[in-house]
Every structure is written in structure tokens, then in C-alpha cells.
PDB file of C-alpha atoms in Angstrom:
ATOM      1  CA  UNK C 772      -1.579  28.612  17.050  1.00 74.00           C
ATOM      2  CA  UNK C 773      -1.595  26.079  14.214  1.00 83.00           C
ATOM      3  CA  UNK C 774      -4.500  26.253  11.796  1.00 91.00           C
ATOM      4  CA  UNK C 775      -5.304  22.570  12.303  1.00 94.00           C
ATOM      5  CA  UNK C 776      -4.248  20.695  15.423  1.00 95.00           C
ATOM      6  CA  UNK C 777      -4.611  17.039  16.258  1.00 95.00           C
ATOM      7  CA  UNK C 778      -4.102  14.949  19.384  1.00 89.00           C
ATOM      8  CA  UNK C 779      -0.438  14.124  19.726  1.00 82.00           C
ATOM      9  CA  UNK C 780       0.210  10.405  19.394  1.00 87.00           C
ATOM     10  CA  UNK C 781       1.023   7.686  19.231  1.00 94.00           C
ATOM     11  CA  UNK C 782      -2.033   5.754  20.357  1.00 96.00           C
ATOM     12  CA  UNK C 783      -1.285   2.136  21.257  1.00 97.00           C
ATOM     13  CA  UNK C 784      -4.431   0.045  21.667  1.00 97.00           C
ATOM     14  CA  UNK C 785      -5.329  -3.665  21.764  1.00 98.00           C
ATOM     15  CA  UNK C 786      -7.385  -5.287  19.050  1.00 98.00           C
ATOM     16  CA  UNK C 787     -11.076  -4.705  19.590  1.00 98.00           C
ATOM     17  CA  UNK C 788     -10.622  -1.403  21.389  1.00 98.00           C
ATOM     18  CA  UNK C 789     -12.487   1.787  20.581  1.00 98.00           C
ATOM     19  CA  UNK C 790     -10.276   4.761  19.871  1.00 97.00           C
ATOM     20  CA  UNK C 791     -11.124   8.420  19.296  1.00 97.00           C
ATOM     21  CA  UNK C 792      -9.106  11.080  17.500  1.00 96.00           C
ATOM     22  CA  UNK C 793      -9.732  14.774  17.937  1.00 95.00           C
ATOM     23  CA  UNK C 794      -8.926  17.740  15.749  1.00 96.00           C
ATOM     24  CA  UNK C 795      -9.468  21.470  16.169  1.00 96.00           C
ATOM     25  CA  UNK C 796      -9.287  24.180  13.525  1.00 96.00           C
ATOM     26  CA  UNK C 797      -8.840  27.906  13.887  1.00 94.00           C
ATOM     27  CA  UNK C 798     -10.588  29.339  10.813  1.00 90.00           C
ATOM     28  CA  UNK C 799     -14.288  29.742  11.506  1.00 87.00           C
ATOM     29  CA  UNK C 800     -14.919  30.125   7.758  1.00 88.00           C
ATOM     30  CA  UNK C 801     -13.617  26.622   7.019  1.00 88.00           C
ATOM     31  CA  UNK C 802     -15.772  24.998   4.401  1.00 87.00           C
ATOM     32  CA  UNK C 803     -15.195  21.258   4.343  1.00 92.00           C
ATOM     33  CA  UNK C 804     -13.529  18.606   6.436  1.00 95.00           C
ATOM     34  CA  UNK C 805     -11.965  15.230   5.885  1.00 96.00           C
ATOM     35  CA  UNK C 806     -10.130  12.398   7.586  1.00 97.00           C
ATOM     36  CA  UNK C 807      -7.295  10.771   5.650  1.00 97.00           C
ATOM     37  CA  UNK C 808      -5.293   7.668   6.437  1.00 97.00           C
ATOM     38  CA  UNK C 809      -1.591   7.388   5.660  1.00 96.00           C
ATOM     39  CA  UNK C 810       0.349   4.147   5.798  1.00 96.00           C
ATOM     40  CA  UNK C 811       4.094   4.211   6.361  1.00 92.00           C
ATOM     41  CA  UNK C 812       5.958   5.747   3.414  1.00 89.00           C
ATOM     42  CA  UNK C 813       2.789   5.947   1.299  1.00 94.00           C
ATOM     43  CA  UNK C 814       0.550   8.724   0.096  1.00 96.00           C
ATOM     44  CA  UNK C 815      -2.497   9.776   2.172  1.00 96.00           C
ATOM     45  CA  UNK C 816      -5.826   8.301   1.130  1.00 96.00           C
ATOM     46  CA  UNK C 817      -9.308   9.548   1.951  1.00 96.00           C
ATOM     47  CA  UNK C 818     -10.914   7.703   4.834  1.00 97.00           C
ATOM     48  CA  UNK C 819     -14.077   9.748   4.981  1.00 95.00           C
ATOM     49  CA  UNK C 820     -15.507  13.202   4.523  1.00 93.00           C
ATOM     50  CA  UNK C 821     -17.041  14.835   7.594  1.00 94.00           C
ATOM     51  CA  UNK C 822     -20.544  16.245   7.367  1.00 87.00           C
ATOM     52  CA  UNK C 823     -22.322  18.608   9.718  1.00 87.00           C
ATOM     53  CA  UNK C 824     -24.855  15.951  10.673  1.00 87.00           C
ATOM     54  CA  UNK C 825     -22.143  13.410  11.417  1.00 88.00           C
ATOM     55  CA  UNK C 826     -21.569  10.333   9.325  1.00 93.00           C
ATOM     56  CA  UNK C 827     -20.726   6.700   9.763  1.00 94.00           C
ATOM     57  CA  UNK C 828     -18.994   4.151   7.547  1.00 94.00           C
ATOM     58  CA  UNK C 829     -18.885   0.723   9.104  1.00 96.00           C
ATOM     59  CA  UNK C 830     -16.667   0.898  12.194  1.00 98.00           C
ATOM     60  CA  UNK C 831     -15.783   4.540  11.568  1.00 98.00           C
ATOM     61  CA  UNK C 832     -17.799   7.545  12.745  1.00 97.00           C
ATOM     62  CA  UNK C 833     -16.911  11.165  12.036  1.00 97.00           C
ATOM     63  CA  UNK C 834     -18.432  14.176  13.733  1.00 96.00           C
ATOM     64  CA  UNK C 835     -18.186  17.927  13.198  1.00 95.00           C
ATOM     65  CA  UNK C 836     -18.946  20.647  15.714  1.00 94.00           C
ATOM     66  CA  UNK C 837     -18.802  23.983  13.928  1.00 93.00           C
ATOM     67  CA  UNK C 838     -19.532  26.003  17.062  1.00 93.00           C
ATOM     68  CA  UNK C 839     -16.504  24.553  18.841  1.00 93.00           C
ATOM     69  CA  UNK C 840     -14.460  24.206  15.612  1.00 95.00           C
ATOM     70  CA  UNK C 841     -13.835  20.580  16.383  1.00 93.00           C
ATOM     71  CA  UNK C 842     -13.771  17.352  14.357  1.00 96.00           C
ATOM     72  CA  UNK C 843     -13.580  13.819  15.672  1.00 97.00           C
ATOM     73  CA  UNK C 844     -13.058  10.310  14.347  1.00 97.00           C
ATOM     74  CA  UNK C 845     -14.154   7.233  16.274  1.00 97.00           C
ATOM     75  CA  UNK C 846     -12.933   3.772  15.366  1.00 98.00           C
ATOM     76  CA  UNK C 847     -14.782   0.874  16.954  1.00 98.00           C
ATOM     77  CA  UNK C 848     -13.556  -2.728  17.219  1.00 98.00           C
ATOM     78  CA  UNK C 849     -10.008  -1.826  16.126  1.00 98.00           C
ATOM     79  CA  UNK C 850      -8.242  -4.206  13.754  1.00 98.00           C
ATOM     80  CA  UNK C 851      -4.517  -4.729  13.252  1.00 98.00           C
ATOM     81  CA  UNK C 852      -5.010  -3.307   9.764  1.00 97.00           C
ATOM     82  CA  UNK C 853      -6.184   0.009  11.241  1.00 98.00           C
ATOM     83  CA  UNK C 854      -2.587   0.747  12.281  1.00 98.00           C
ATOM     84  CA  UNK C 855      -1.643   3.898  10.383  1.00 97.00           C
ATOM     85  CA  UNK C 856      -1.406   7.659  10.782  1.00 96.00           C
ATOM     86  CA  UNK C 857      -4.726   9.519  10.701  1.00 97.00           C
ATOM     87  CA  UNK C 858      -4.745  13.026   9.263  1.00 96.00           C
ATOM     88  CA  UNK C 859      -7.371  15.685   9.817  1.00 96.00           C
ATOM     89  CA  UNK C 860      -7.844  17.975   6.789  1.00 96.00           C
ATOM     90  CA  UNK C 861      -9.670  21.288   6.521  1.00 95.00           C
ATOM     91  CA  UNK C 862     -10.506  23.238   3.371  1.00 93.00           C
ATOM     92  CA  UNK C 863     -10.640  26.995   3.837  1.00 90.00           C
ATOM     93  CA  UNK C 864     -11.592  29.763   1.415  1.00 84.00           C
ATOM     94  CA  UNK C 865      -9.683  30.030  -1.832  1.00 83.00           C
ATOM     95  CA  UNK C 866      -9.274  26.287  -2.028  1.00 87.00           C
ATOM     96  CA  UNK C 867      -6.461  25.983   0.476  1.00 91.00           C
ATOM     97  CA  UNK C 868      -6.275  22.496   2.030  1.00 93.00           C
ATOM     98  CA  UNK C 869      -4.642  22.355   5.442  1.00 95.00           C
ATOM     99  CA  UNK C 870      -3.483  19.152   7.105  1.00 95.00           C
ATOM    100  CA  UNK C 871      -3.046  18.467  10.776  1.00 94.00           C
ATOM    101  CA  UNK C 872       0.209  16.904  11.903  1.00 94.00           C
ATOM    102  CA  UNK C 873      -1.360  13.461  12.104  1.00 94.00           C
ATOM    103  CA  UNK C 874      -1.969  10.992  14.909  1.00 95.00           C
ATOM    104  CA  UNK C 875      -0.302   7.598  14.745  1.00 95.00           C
ATOM    105  CA  UNK C 876      -2.350   4.561  15.728  1.00 97.00           C
ATOM    106  CA  UNK C 877      -0.816   1.209  16.544  1.00 97.00           C
ATOM    107  CA  UNK C 878      -3.213  -1.690  17.133  1.00 98.00           C
ATOM    108  CA  UNK C 879      -1.627  -4.639  18.938  1.00 97.00           C
ATOM    109  CA  UNK C 880      -2.774  -8.280  19.057  1.00 95.00           C
TER     110      UNK C 880
ATOM    111  CA  UNK M1434      -6.789   4.642 -15.780  1.00 61.00           C
ATOM    112  CA  UNK M1435      -7.521   8.017 -14.195  1.00 69.00           C
ATOM    113  CA  UNK M1436      -5.172   9.279 -11.559  1.00 93.00           C
ATOM    114  CA  UNK M1437      -2.246  11.403 -10.542  1.00 96.00           C
ATOM    115  CA  UNK M1438       1.267  10.505 -11.571  1.00 96.00           C
ATOM    116  CA  UNK M1439       4.360  11.797  -9.871  1.00 97.00           C
ATOM    117  CA  UNK M1440       7.765  11.093 -11.239  1.00 91.00           C
ATOM    118  CA  UNK M1441      10.326  10.012 -10.424  1.00 91.00           C
ATOM    119  CA  UNK M1442       9.593   8.021  -7.264  1.00 93.00           C
ATOM    120  CA  UNK M1443      13.136   8.544  -5.947  1.00 95.00           C
ATOM    121  CA  UNK M1444      15.419  11.411  -6.885  1.00 94.00           C
ATOM    122  CA  UNK M1445      18.968  12.196  -5.830  1.00 94.00           C
ATOM    123  CA  UNK M1446      20.616  15.541  -6.451  1.00 91.00           C
ATOM    124  CA  UNK M1447      23.757  17.320  -5.436  1.00 91.00           C
ATOM    125  CA  UNK M1448      23.520  20.315  -3.168  1.00 90.00           C
ATOM    126  CA  UNK M1449      23.201  23.559  -5.093  1.00 89.00           C
ATOM    127  CA  UNK M1450      21.352  22.075  -8.069  1.00 92.00           C
ATOM    128  CA  UNK M1451      17.808  22.957  -9.004  1.00 94.00           C
ATOM    129  CA  UNK M1452      15.508  19.994  -9.547  1.00 94.00           C
ATOM    130  CA  UNK M1453      11.995  19.749 -11.001  1.00 96.00           C
ATOM    131  CA  UNK M1454       9.414  17.254  -9.775  1.00 96.00           C
ATOM    132  CA  UNK M1455       6.690  16.227 -12.158  1.00 96.00           C
ATOM    133  CA  UNK M1456       2.974  15.959 -11.362  1.00 97.00           C
ATOM    134  CA  UNK M1457       0.389  15.040 -14.006  1.00 97.00           C
ATOM    135  CA  UNK M1458      -3.314  14.274 -13.576  1.00 97.00           C
ATOM    136  CA  UNK M1459      -5.958  13.054 -16.003  1.00 95.00           C
ATOM    137  CA  UNK M1460      -8.897  13.519 -13.645  1.00 93.00           C
ATOM    138  CA  UNK M1461      -9.891  16.851 -15.200  1.00 93.00           C
ATOM    139  CA  UNK M1462      -9.428  18.467 -11.789  1.00 94.00           C
ATOM    140  CA  UNK M1463      -9.108  22.229 -11.545  1.00 93.00           C
ATOM    141  CA  UNK M1464      -7.146  22.429  -8.296  1.00 95.00           C
ATOM    142  CA  UNK M1465      -3.666  21.051  -7.711  1.00 97.00           C
ATOM    143  CA  UNK M1466      -1.411  21.118  -4.656  1.00 97.00           C
ATOM    144  CA  UNK M1467       2.162  20.458  -3.591  1.00 98.00           C
ATOM    145  CA  UNK M1468       2.999  19.355  -0.057  1.00 98.00           C
ATOM    146  CA  UNK M1469       6.190  18.495   1.722  1.00 97.00           C
ATOM    147  CA  UNK M1470       6.379  15.839   4.430  1.00 96.00           C
ATOM    148  CA  UNK M1471       9.336  15.331   6.752  1.00 94.00           C
ATOM    149  CA  UNK M1472       9.772  12.149   8.822  1.00 87.00           C
ATOM    150  CA  UNK M1473       7.196  11.828  11.583  1.00 81.00           C
ATOM    151  CA  UNK M1474       5.438  15.038  10.589  1.00 85.00           C
ATOM    152  CA  UNK M1475       2.297  16.112   8.805  1.00 90.00           C
ATOM    153  CA  UNK M1476       1.948  17.631   5.360  1.00 95.00           C
ATOM    154  CA  UNK M1477       2.964  21.243   4.859  1.00 96.00           C
ATOM    155  CA  UNK M1478       1.568  23.187   1.910  1.00 96.00           C
ATOM    156  CA  UNK M1479       4.124  24.587  -0.539  1.00 98.00           C
ATOM    157  CA  UNK M1480       2.008  25.931  -3.423  1.00 98.00           C
ATOM    158  CA  UNK M1481      -1.479  25.426  -4.779  1.00 97.00           C
ATOM    159  CA  UNK M1482      -3.343  26.328  -7.943  1.00 96.00           C
ATOM    160  CA  UNK M1483      -7.074  26.664  -8.479  1.00 94.00           C
ATOM    161  CA  UNK M1484      -6.980  27.291 -12.230  1.00 93.00           C
ATOM    162  CA  UNK M1485      -4.563  27.323 -15.138  1.00 95.00           C
ATOM    163  CA  UNK M1486      -2.043  30.163 -15.142  1.00 95.00           C
ATOM    164  CA  UNK M1487      -2.731  31.001 -11.500  1.00 95.00           C
ATOM    165  CA  UNK M1488      -1.185  29.735  -8.275  1.00 97.00           C
ATOM    166  CA  UNK M1489      -0.758  30.811  -4.664  1.00 96.00           C
ATOM    167  CA  UNK M1490       1.974  30.392  -2.088  1.00 97.00           C
ATOM    168  CA  UNK M1491       1.322  27.999   0.731  1.00 95.00           C
ATOM    169  CA  UNK M1492       2.932  28.052   4.153  1.00 93.00           C
ATOM    170  CA  UNK M1493       6.469  27.102   3.108  1.00 96.00           C
ATOM    171  CA  UNK M1494       6.940  28.475  -0.435  1.00 97.00           C
ATOM    172  CA  UNK M1495      10.428  29.887   0.052  1.00 96.00           C
ATOM    173  CA  UNK M1496      12.971  28.099  -2.111  1.00 96.00           C
ATOM    174  CA  UNK M1497      10.326  26.565  -4.388  1.00 97.00           C
ATOM    175  CA  UNK M1498       8.677  27.600  -7.653  1.00 97.00           C
ATOM    176  CA  UNK M1499       5.772  26.230  -9.702  1.00 98.00           C
ATOM    177  CA  UNK M1500       3.989  26.749 -12.991  1.00 98.00           C
ATOM    178  CA  UNK M1501       0.497  25.864 -14.189  1.00 98.00           C
ATOM    179  CA  UNK M1502       0.532  26.222 -17.957  1.00 97.00           C
ATOM    180  CA  UNK M1503      -1.787  23.256 -18.493  1.00 97.00           C
ATOM    181  CA  UNK M1504      -4.682  21.943 -16.438  1.00 96.00           C
ATOM    182  CA  UNK M1505      -3.101  18.493 -16.299  1.00 97.00           C
ATOM    183  CA  UNK M1506       0.343  19.524 -15.098  1.00 98.00           C
ATOM    184  CA  UNK M1507       1.745  21.277 -12.023  1.00 98.00           C
ATOM    185  CA  UNK M1508       5.539  20.865 -11.846  1.00 98.00           C
ATOM    186  CA  UNK M1509       7.472  21.890  -8.746  1.00 97.00           C
ATOM    187  CA  UNK M1510      11.032  23.195  -8.895  1.00 97.00           C
ATOM    188  CA  UNK M1511      13.147  22.885  -5.782  1.00 96.00           C
ATOM    189  CA  UNK M1512      15.754  25.600  -6.089  1.00 94.00           C
ATOM    190  CA  UNK M1513      19.175  25.898  -4.525  1.00 89.00           C
ATOM    191  CA  UNK M1514      17.680  28.514  -2.198  1.00 89.00           C
ATOM    192  CA  UNK M1515      15.750  25.814  -0.325  1.00 90.00           C
ATOM    193  CA  UNK M1516      17.883  25.155   2.756  1.00 89.00           C
ATOM    194  CA  UNK M1517      16.700  21.646   3.595  1.00 91.00           C
ATOM    195  CA  UNK M1518      15.271  20.111   0.429  1.00 94.00           C
ATOM    196  CA  UNK M1519      15.529  16.451   1.428  1.00 95.00           C
ATOM    197  CA  UNK M1520      11.925  15.333   2.022  1.00 96.00           C
ATOM    198  CA  UNK M1521       8.924  13.405   0.700  1.00 97.00           C
ATOM    199  CA  UNK M1522       7.020  15.555  -1.815  1.00 98.00           C
ATOM    200  CA  UNK M1523       3.343  14.877  -2.466  1.00 98.00           C
ATOM    201  CA  UNK M1524       1.181  16.265  -5.243  1.00 98.00           C
ATOM    202  CA  UNK M1525      -2.616  16.273  -5.034  1.00 97.00           C
ATOM    203  CA  UNK M1526      -5.545  17.339  -7.160  1.00 96.00           C
ATOM    204  CA  UNK M1527      -9.133  18.129  -6.343  1.00 94.00           C
ATOM    205  CA  UNK M1528     -12.306  18.574  -8.368  1.00 88.00           C
ATOM    206  CA  UNK M1529     -14.950  21.190  -7.844  1.00 75.00           C
ATOM    207  CA  UNK M1530     -16.356  22.714  -4.682  1.00 67.00           C
ATOM    208  CA  UNK M1531     -15.820  20.709  -1.512  1.00 65.00           C
ATOM    209  CA  UNK M1532     -14.707  17.385  -2.903  1.00 84.00           C
ATOM    210  CA  UNK M1533     -11.753  15.508  -1.498  1.00 90.00           C
ATOM    211  CA  UNK M1534      -8.190  15.602  -2.813  1.00 94.00           C
ATOM    212  CA  UNK M1535      -6.442  12.663  -4.454  1.00 95.00           C
ATOM    213  CA  UNK M1536      -2.710  12.148  -4.107  1.00 96.00           C
ATOM    214  CA  UNK M1537       0.058  10.892  -6.293  1.00 97.00           C
ATOM    215  CA  UNK M1538       2.472   8.315  -4.895  1.00 96.00           C
ATOM    216  CA  UNK M1539       5.024  10.967  -3.999  1.00 97.00           C
ATOM    217  CA  UNK M1540       8.655  11.685  -4.826  1.00 97.00           C
ATOM    218  CA  UNK M1541      11.395  11.115  -2.263  1.00 96.00           C
ATOM    219  CA  UNK M1542      14.060  13.725  -2.876  1.00 96.00           C
ATOM    220  CA  UNK M1543      17.484  13.307  -1.331  1.00 95.00           C
ATOM    221  CA  UNK M1544      20.040  16.072  -1.669  1.00 92.00           C
ATOM    222  CA  UNK M1545      23.627  15.116  -0.929  1.00 89.00           C
TER     223      UNK M1545
END
């Protein structure tokens, strides 16, 4: 089993749609969690950190369920500019940062 | 400006040659990381370092070597033992505790 697993993509949605990405992790001692965005042939960039209480940034909402070892990202009112690959990232003990394989999102007009 | 610099952006090498990829940061971050990304795939961890003069193998360390002689620098050598070295290599650094990682722009290595 992979340490961090994401929904296989790609997700193809119309503008204005709501889309949800899911991620599970295997290490119950994982310490911190993030969602990154990666545009084609570019480096990943932080989208948002994920806190135990859940957090929201505009159209984006991230949630963490430690009991189920599950992280989610919800994007509301999708824009064309949201088209990218979304990466779930988990930090475990010793500073190791583990990335999921990514889920590609394509938002169509 | 503060950030992480990887150089070169594109690198071509002949099969059988060792090659070293540069990664420098001026963010005063303790932790640094090297990842490899193949087309259509996620990032796989090669090596990481939490402090100077110490580093740990990641999930795919075979055929690679690193050093961490200075806090600012974490060079990666791709040796001839790496069977499929052609890939996009990304370096990252992270500050203390549970803060996020910042990435350099990456180096695209092509071995012919």
C-alpha cells in the first residue's frame, strides 16, 4: 500500500462545478498535511495547509480526519484557471515529506 | 530575493556520465529535499536532509548521492548506476516544525 494515495484522475468538470479530491495516508503518526498545486511542467506550489479543525480559503476548503487518516480538498465554483494537478502531501516523523501521485483537474468552458 | 535556485534548468548528458544538480536556498531553512518526477506521475523522494552534515535516503535513493556541507546547499549527483536518469528533478526546502516546503523551478535532465 502506498503511504499517500489520491483519487485517480483526471477530473473533467464544467466551469462553475464543485469538485472534491480525496487523499488517504497510511502512517497514523503523520504530523502535518498540505495540498499543493502543480501546473504543467512547473514546480509544485502550496495551495493550503490542512488543519485538524478544517480550513477555508475563498473557494477552497480543506478537511482532515485523523481517525480515518483521510484528507480532502473541495473546490467550489471552478474556474478555467483551476486546471492543474493537485497533490496531497503528508509530513511524517523525521521530517520526511511524502507526496501523493496527484489528481489532474481540467475545467472546461 | 529569498528563494530556492536550481541550476541548470535543462541538462543533457551522455549515458554513463555522472552529473551533479545544484540546489541553493537563502531562506535559512534547515530541511532540504530532492524529488524526482516522471511524466504523468507524482513526486518520489530521493534524499532529504534535516541539518547540515546529515541526510537520509528517501524511497528511490539507489543511483543517487548527496552532500550537505552547508545549510544553503544540497547538491544531488546522478551517478551512472541510476538506470533511468531522464526525469524532472525538484529540490525543496522547509523551515522549522510543520511549515510547508518551497520548491525550486526544477532541472530537466535528459540522458542520451
